[in-house]
Coordinates of C-alpha atoms in Angstrom, one line a residue:
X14 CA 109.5 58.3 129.7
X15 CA 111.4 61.7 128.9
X16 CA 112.1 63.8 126.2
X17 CA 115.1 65.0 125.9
X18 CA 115.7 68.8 124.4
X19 CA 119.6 69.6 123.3
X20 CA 119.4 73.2 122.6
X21 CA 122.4 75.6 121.3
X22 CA 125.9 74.2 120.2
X23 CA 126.8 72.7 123.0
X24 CA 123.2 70.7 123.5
X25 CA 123.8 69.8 120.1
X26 CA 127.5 68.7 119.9
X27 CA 126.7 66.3 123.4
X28 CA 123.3 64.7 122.2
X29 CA 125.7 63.5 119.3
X30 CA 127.8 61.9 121.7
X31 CA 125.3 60.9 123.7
X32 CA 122.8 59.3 121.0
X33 CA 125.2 57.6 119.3
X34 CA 126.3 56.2 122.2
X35 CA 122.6 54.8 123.3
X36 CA 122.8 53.3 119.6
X37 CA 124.9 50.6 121.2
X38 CA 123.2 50.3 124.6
X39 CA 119.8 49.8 122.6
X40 CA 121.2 47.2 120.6
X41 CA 121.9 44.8 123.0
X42 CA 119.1 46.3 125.8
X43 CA 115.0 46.0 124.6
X44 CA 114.9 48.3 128.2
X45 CA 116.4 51.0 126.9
X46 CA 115.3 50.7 123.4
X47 CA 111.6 51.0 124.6
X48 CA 112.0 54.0 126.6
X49 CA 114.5 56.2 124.3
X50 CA 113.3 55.6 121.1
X51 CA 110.3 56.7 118.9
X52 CA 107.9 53.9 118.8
X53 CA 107.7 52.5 114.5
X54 CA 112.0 52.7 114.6
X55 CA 113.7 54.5 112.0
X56 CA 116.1 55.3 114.4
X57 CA 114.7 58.5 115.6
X58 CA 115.3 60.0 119.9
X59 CA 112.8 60.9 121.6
X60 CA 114.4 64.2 121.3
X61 CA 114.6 67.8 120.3
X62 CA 118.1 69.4 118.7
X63 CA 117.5 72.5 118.5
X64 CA 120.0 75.6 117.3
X65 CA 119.6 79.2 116.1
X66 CA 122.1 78.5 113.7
X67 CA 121.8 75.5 110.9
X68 CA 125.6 74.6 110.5
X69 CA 125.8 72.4 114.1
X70 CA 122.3 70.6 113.6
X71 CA 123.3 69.8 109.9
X72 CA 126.9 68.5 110.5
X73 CA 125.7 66.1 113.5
X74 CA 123.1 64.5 110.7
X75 CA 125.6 64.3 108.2
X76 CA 128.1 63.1 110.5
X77 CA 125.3 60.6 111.7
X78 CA 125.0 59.0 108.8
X79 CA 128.6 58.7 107.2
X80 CA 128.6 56.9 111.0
X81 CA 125.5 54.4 110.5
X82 CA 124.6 54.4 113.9
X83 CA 121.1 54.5 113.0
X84 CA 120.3 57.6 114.4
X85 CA 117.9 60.3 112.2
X86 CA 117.3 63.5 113.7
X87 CA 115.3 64.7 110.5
X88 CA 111.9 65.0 112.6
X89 CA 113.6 66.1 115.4
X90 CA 115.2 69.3 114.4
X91 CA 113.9 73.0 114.8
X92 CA 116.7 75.8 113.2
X93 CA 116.8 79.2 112.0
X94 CA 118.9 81.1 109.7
X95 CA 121.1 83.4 112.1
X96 CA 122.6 82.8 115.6
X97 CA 122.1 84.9 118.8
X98 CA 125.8 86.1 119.7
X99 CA 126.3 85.1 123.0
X100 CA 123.7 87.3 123.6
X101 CA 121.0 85.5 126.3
X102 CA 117.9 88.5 126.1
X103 CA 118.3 87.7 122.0
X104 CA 117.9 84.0 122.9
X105 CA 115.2 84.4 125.2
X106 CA 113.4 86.7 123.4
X107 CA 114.0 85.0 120.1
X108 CA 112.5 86.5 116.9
X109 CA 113.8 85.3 113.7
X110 CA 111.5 87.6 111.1
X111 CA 111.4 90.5 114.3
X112 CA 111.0 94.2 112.4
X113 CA 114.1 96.7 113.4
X114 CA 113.2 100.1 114.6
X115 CA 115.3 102.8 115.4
X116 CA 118.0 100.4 116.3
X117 CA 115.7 98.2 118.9
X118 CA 114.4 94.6 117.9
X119 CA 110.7 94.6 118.2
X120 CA 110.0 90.9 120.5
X121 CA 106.8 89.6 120.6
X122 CA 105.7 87.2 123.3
X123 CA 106.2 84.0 121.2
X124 CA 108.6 83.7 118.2
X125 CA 108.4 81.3 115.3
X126 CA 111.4 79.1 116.7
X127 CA 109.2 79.1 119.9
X128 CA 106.0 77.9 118.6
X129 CA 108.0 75.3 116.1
X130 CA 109.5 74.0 119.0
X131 CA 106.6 73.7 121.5
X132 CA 104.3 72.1 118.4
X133 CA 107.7 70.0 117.5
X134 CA 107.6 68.4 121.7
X135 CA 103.9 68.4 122.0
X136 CA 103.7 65.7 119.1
X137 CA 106.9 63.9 120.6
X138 CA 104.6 63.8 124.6
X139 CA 101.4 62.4 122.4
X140 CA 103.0 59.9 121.1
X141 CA 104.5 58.4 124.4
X142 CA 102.8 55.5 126.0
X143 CA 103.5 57.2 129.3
X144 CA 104.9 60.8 129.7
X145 CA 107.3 61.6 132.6
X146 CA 109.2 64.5 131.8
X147 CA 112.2 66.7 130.3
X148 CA 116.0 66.6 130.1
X149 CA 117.1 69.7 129.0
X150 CA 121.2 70.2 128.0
X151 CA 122.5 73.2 126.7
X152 CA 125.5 75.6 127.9
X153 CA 125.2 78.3 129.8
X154 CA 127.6 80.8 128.4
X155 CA 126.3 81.6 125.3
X156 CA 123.1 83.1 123.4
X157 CA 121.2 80.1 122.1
X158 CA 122.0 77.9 125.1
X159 CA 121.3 80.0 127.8
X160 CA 118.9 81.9 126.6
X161 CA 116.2 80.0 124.5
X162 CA 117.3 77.1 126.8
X163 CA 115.7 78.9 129.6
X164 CA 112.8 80.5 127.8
X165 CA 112.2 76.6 126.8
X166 CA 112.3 75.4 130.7
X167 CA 109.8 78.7 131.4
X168 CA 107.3 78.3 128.6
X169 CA 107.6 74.1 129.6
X170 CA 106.6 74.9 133.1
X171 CA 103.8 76.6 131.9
X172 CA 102.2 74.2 129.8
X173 CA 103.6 71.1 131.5
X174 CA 103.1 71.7 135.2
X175 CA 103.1 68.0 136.6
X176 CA 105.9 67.1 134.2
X177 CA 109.3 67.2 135.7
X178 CA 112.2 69.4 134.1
X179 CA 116.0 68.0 135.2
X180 CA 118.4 70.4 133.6
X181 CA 121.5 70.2 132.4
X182 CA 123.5 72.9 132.5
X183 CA 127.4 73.0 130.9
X184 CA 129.2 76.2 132.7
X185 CA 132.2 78.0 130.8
X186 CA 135.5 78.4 131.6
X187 CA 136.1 80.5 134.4
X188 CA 139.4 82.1 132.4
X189 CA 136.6 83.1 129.9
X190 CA 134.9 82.5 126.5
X191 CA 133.1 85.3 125.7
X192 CA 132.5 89.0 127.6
X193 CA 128.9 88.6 128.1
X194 CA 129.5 84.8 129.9
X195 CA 129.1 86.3 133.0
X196 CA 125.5 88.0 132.1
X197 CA 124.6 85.1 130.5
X198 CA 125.0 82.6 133.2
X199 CA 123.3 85.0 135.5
X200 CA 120.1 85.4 133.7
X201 CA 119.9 81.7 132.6
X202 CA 121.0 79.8 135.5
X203 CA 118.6 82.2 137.3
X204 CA 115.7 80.9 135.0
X205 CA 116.2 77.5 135.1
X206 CA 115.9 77.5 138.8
X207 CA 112.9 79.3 139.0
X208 CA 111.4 76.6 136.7
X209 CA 112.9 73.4 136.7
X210 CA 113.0 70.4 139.1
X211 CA 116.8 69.9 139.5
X212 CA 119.9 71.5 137.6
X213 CA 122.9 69.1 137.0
X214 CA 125.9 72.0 136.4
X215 CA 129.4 70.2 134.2
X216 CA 131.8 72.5 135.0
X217 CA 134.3 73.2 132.1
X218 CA 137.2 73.5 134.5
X219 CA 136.5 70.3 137.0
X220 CA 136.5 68.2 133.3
X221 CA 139.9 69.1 133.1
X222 CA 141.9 70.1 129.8
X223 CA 140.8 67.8 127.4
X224 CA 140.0 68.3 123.4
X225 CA 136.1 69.2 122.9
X226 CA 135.4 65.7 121.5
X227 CA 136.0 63.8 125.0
X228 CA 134.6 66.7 127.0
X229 CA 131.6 65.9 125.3
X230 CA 131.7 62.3 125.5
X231 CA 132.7 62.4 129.2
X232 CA 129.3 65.0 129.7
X233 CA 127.3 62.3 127.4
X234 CA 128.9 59.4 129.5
X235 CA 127.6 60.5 133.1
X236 CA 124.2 61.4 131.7
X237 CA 124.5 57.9 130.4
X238 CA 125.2 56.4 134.0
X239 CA 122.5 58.9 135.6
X240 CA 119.8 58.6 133.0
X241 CA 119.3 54.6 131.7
X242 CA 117.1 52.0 133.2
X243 CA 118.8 50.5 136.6
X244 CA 117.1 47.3 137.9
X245 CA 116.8 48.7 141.3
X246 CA 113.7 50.4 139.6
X247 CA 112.6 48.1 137.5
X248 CA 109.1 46.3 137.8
X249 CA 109.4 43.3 140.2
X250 CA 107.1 41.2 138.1
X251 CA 109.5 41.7 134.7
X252 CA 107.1 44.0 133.2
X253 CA 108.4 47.1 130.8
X254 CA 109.8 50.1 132.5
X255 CA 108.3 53.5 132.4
X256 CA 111.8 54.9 132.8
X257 CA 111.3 56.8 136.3
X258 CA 115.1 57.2 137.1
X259 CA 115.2 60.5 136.4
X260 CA 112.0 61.4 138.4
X261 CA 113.2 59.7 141.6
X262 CA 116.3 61.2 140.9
X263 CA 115.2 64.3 141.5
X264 CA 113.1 63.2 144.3
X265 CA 116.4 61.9 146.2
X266 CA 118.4 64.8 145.5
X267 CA 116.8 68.1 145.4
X268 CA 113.4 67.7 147.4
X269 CA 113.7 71.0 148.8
X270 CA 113.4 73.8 146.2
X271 CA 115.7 76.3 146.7
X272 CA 118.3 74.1 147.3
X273 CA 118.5 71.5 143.8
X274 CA 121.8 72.0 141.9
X275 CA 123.6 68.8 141.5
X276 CA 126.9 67.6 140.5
X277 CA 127.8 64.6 138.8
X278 CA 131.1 62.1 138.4
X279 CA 131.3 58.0 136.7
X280 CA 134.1 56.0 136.6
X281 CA 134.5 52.6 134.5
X282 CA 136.4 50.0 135.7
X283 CA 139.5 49.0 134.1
X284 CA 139.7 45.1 134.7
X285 CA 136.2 44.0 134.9
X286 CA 137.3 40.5 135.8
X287 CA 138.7 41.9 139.0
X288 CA 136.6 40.2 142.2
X289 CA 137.9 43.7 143.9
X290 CA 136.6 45.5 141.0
X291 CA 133.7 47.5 143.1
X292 CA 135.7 47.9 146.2
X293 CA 138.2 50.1 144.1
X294 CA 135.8 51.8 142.1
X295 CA 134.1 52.4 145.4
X296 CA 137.8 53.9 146.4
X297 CA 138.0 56.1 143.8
X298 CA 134.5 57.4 143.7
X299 CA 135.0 58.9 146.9
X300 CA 138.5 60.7 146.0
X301 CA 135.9 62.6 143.1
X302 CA 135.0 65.4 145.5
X303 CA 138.6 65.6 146.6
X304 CA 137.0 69.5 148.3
X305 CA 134.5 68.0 150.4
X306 CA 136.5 68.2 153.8
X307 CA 139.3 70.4 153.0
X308 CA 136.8 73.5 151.7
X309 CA 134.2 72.7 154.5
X310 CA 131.9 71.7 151.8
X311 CA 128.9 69.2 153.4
X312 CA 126.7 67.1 151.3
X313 CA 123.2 67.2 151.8
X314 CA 121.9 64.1 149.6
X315 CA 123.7 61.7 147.1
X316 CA 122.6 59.0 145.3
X317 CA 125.0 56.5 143.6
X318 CA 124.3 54.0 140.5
X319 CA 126.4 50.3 140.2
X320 CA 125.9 49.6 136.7
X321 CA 127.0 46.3 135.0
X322 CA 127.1 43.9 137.7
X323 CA 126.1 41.1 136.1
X324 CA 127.8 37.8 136.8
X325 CA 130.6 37.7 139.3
X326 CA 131.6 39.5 142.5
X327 CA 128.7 42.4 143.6
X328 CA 128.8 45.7 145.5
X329 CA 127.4 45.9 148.8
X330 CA 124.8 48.8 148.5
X331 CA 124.9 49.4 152.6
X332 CA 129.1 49.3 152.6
X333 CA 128.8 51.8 149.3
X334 CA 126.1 54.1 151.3
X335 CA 128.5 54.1 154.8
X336 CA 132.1 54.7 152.8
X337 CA 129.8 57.7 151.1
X338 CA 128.4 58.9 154.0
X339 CA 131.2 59.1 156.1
X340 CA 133.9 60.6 153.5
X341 CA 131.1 63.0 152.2
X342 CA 130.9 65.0 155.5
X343 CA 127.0 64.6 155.0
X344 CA 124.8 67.4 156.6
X345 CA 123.3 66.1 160.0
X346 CA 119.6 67.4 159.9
X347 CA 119.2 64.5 156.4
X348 CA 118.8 60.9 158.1
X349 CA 119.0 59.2 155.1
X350 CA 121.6 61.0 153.1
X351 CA 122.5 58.5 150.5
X352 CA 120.9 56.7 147.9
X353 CA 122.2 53.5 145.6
X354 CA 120.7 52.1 142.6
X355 CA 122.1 48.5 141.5
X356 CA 121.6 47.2 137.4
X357 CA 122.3 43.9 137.1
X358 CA 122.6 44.2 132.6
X359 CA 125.2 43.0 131.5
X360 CA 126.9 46.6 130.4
X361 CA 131.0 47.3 131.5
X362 CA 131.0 47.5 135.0
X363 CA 130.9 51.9 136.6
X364 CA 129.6 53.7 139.4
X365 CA 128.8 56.8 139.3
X366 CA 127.5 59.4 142.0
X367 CA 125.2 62.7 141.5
X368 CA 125.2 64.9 144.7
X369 CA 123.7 67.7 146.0
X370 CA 126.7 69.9 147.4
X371 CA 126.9 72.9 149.6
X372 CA 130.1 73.9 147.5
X373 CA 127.3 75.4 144.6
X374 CA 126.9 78.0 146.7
X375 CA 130.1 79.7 146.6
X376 CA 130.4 79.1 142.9
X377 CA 126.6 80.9 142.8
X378 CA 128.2 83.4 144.4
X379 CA 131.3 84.1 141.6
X380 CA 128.3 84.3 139.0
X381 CA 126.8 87.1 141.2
X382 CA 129.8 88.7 142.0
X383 CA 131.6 88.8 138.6
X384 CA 128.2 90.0 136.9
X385 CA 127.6 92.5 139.2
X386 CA 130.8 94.1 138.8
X387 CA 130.2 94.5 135.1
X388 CA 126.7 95.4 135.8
X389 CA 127.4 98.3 138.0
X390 CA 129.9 99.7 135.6
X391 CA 127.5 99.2 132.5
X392 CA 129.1 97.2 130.2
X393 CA 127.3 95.7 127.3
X394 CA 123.8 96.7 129.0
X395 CA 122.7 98.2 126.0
X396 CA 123.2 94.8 124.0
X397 CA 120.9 93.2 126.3
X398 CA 118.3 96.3 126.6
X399 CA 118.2 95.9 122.9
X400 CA 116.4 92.7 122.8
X401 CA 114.2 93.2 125.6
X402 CA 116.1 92.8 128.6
X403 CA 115.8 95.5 131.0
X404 CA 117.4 96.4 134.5
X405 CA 114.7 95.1 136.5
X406 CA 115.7 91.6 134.5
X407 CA 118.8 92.1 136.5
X408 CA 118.1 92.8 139.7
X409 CA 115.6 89.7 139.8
X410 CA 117.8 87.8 139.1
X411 CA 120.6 89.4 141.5
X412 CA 118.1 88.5 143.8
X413 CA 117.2 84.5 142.8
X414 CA 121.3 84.0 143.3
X415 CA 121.6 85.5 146.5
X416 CA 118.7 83.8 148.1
X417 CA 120.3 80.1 146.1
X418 CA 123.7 80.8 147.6
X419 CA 122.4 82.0 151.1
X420 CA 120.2 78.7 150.8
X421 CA 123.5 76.7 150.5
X422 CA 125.2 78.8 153.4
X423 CA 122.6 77.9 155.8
X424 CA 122.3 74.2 155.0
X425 CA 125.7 73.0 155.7
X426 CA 125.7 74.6 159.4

């Protein structure tokens, strides 16, 4: 079982989405009601929303209630009373009562928001039957997100060393949000690496142009298809699942550690009463990565998830593993390259496919390029210097890219 931590605006905005979308899948699904809920009801996640700022975390409860979804997030809140402008050393090194001297914040090692938040999740893992794990979401672009998102996966590491820590990470636009994106992603995309398991990047720009509302539902919808109980996993005997998809997840996808960011795409079918229904969805699933061939891109694992088969006409796991294979341009040194996970619930009928792409590289390799051109002329340093963030921060994690994207370089020859 995981626990689920939706830090920062963004976190916030997309558990919404995505809680009051498992509302409806627990409903009609004990599976899924046993391993995302708190055990005694009262409709509360096993999750964490967490913000620097109040505003988000108490419109999403209002919200959640005008909506009677059954959701509470009252136990499951940490906030503070002032935000971390885009600013991911103020994020990481969060300190909501710090003393200002002679213009520099004075950090100390843990902040209150900190040690709310780490008492806050070590009550949620005691009260699991079985513990797995994390799922962190949050943005990468701004102060909150990136920041105490990554100080989260570090100090979670630390204290949690045989749980596993799937991460995942929404990137900005690449026209830009704010000046300090670029900085931002560095450091906490750097982080994360260092410490999680497997980071699942939503890239703003491959979403398309769409209002914030569905960008969030479209996020919350492939978690959705990655995350919940498939049957493929299930116990053979009918027993109670211990929710281990994301765990072998990760163990499909990103078993070697410098090489585990993943991307993600889900399709629902249109006509469900179609008996060619999986053969086109199968079809389209493959035109997702439209830049495998063209950019030389390879793929070095995938792993793909039927969901909703139930009665009718159902996919062929080995046809769905040779289509992917072949139109993937696979890497040849993986003999077992693809992965697919059948549920048999009687949900609408998707497919969806999380893989590990040698195309991350090169978009490592903007972050590291477009930071170190602002790093080597000095801008906004001294915002970051101010909160504890010094140059050696930045050439570490100069240095974690670099070795990520050469990684990637090396494993599609």
């Amino acid at each position: 079982m995981s626990i689920y931590l939706h830090v920062g605006q963004c976190g916030v905005q997309i558990g919404e989405e995505f809680w009051n979308k498992i509302s409806k899948y627990s409903d009609e699904d004990k599976v899924v009601r046993n391993n995302l809920w708190a055990h005694g009801g009262g409709g509360e996640p096993q999750a964490m929303f967490i913000d620097a700022e109040r505003k988000v975390v108490r419109k999403v409860t209002r919200s959640t209630k005008r909506a009677k979804t059954g959701l509470n997030i009252t136990n499951s809140s940490v906030t503070t009373r002032r935000g971390c402008g885009s600013n991911f050393a103020m994020g990481f090194n969060y300190l909501p009562h710090g003393n200002n001297g002679f213009g520099q914040c004075v950090v100390d090692e843990r902040s209150p928001m900190l040690e709310a938040c780490l008492e806050r999740i070590r009550s949620k893992v005691e009260r699991l039957d079985a513990f797995s794990g994390f799922i962190g979401v949050h943005s990468s672009g701004g102060g909150t997100g990136a920041g105490f998102g990554a100080r989260l996966c570090q100090e979670l590491n630390d204290i949690y060393p045989t749980a596993y820590r799937l991460w995942n990470v929404i990137t900005p636009y690449t026209q830009g949000e704010s000046p300090t994106q670029h900085y931002n992603q560095l450091l906490s995309v750097s982080t994360i690496h260092e410490n999680a398991d497997a980071l699942v990047l939503f890239n703003n720009d491959d979403i398309g142009k769409k209002t914030m509302k569905n960008i969030n539902e479209t996020i919350a919808d492939n978690m959705i298809s990655m995350y919940l109980p498939v049957t493929t996993l299930s116990p053979p005997s009918g027993g109670i699942s211990t929710g281990p998809e994301p765990w072998e997840m990760i163990r499909s996808l990103s078993p070697i550690p410098s090489l585990k960011l993943l991307q993600t795409r889900h399709l629902v079918a249109d006509n469900s009463n179609d008996p060619l229904v999986w053969e086109k969805l199968t079809r389209s699933l493959i035109s997702q990565f439209p830049h495998v061939r063209s950019t030389g891109t390879s793929c070095i694992s995938a792993l793909c998830v039927c969901r909703g088969i139930g009665k009718g006409s159902s996919p062929n796991p080995g046809l769905i593993a040779k289509k992917l294979k072949k139109s993937y341009n696979c890497v040849k040194w993986n003999p077992f390259p693809i992965d697919v996970w059948m549920d048999h619930r009687n949900h609408r009928k998707s497919i969806s496919v999380c893989a590990n792409l040698t195309s991350s590289g090169r978009y490592i390799e903007g972050i590291v390029d477009k930071s170190r051109l602002m790093y080597d002329s000095g801008a906004y340093l001294h915002w970051y210097s101010r909160y504890g963030m010094e140059c050696d921060d930045f050439k570490q994690s100069f240095e974690i890219l670099r070795r990520v994207a050469n990684g990637y370089r090396d494993a599609g020859k």
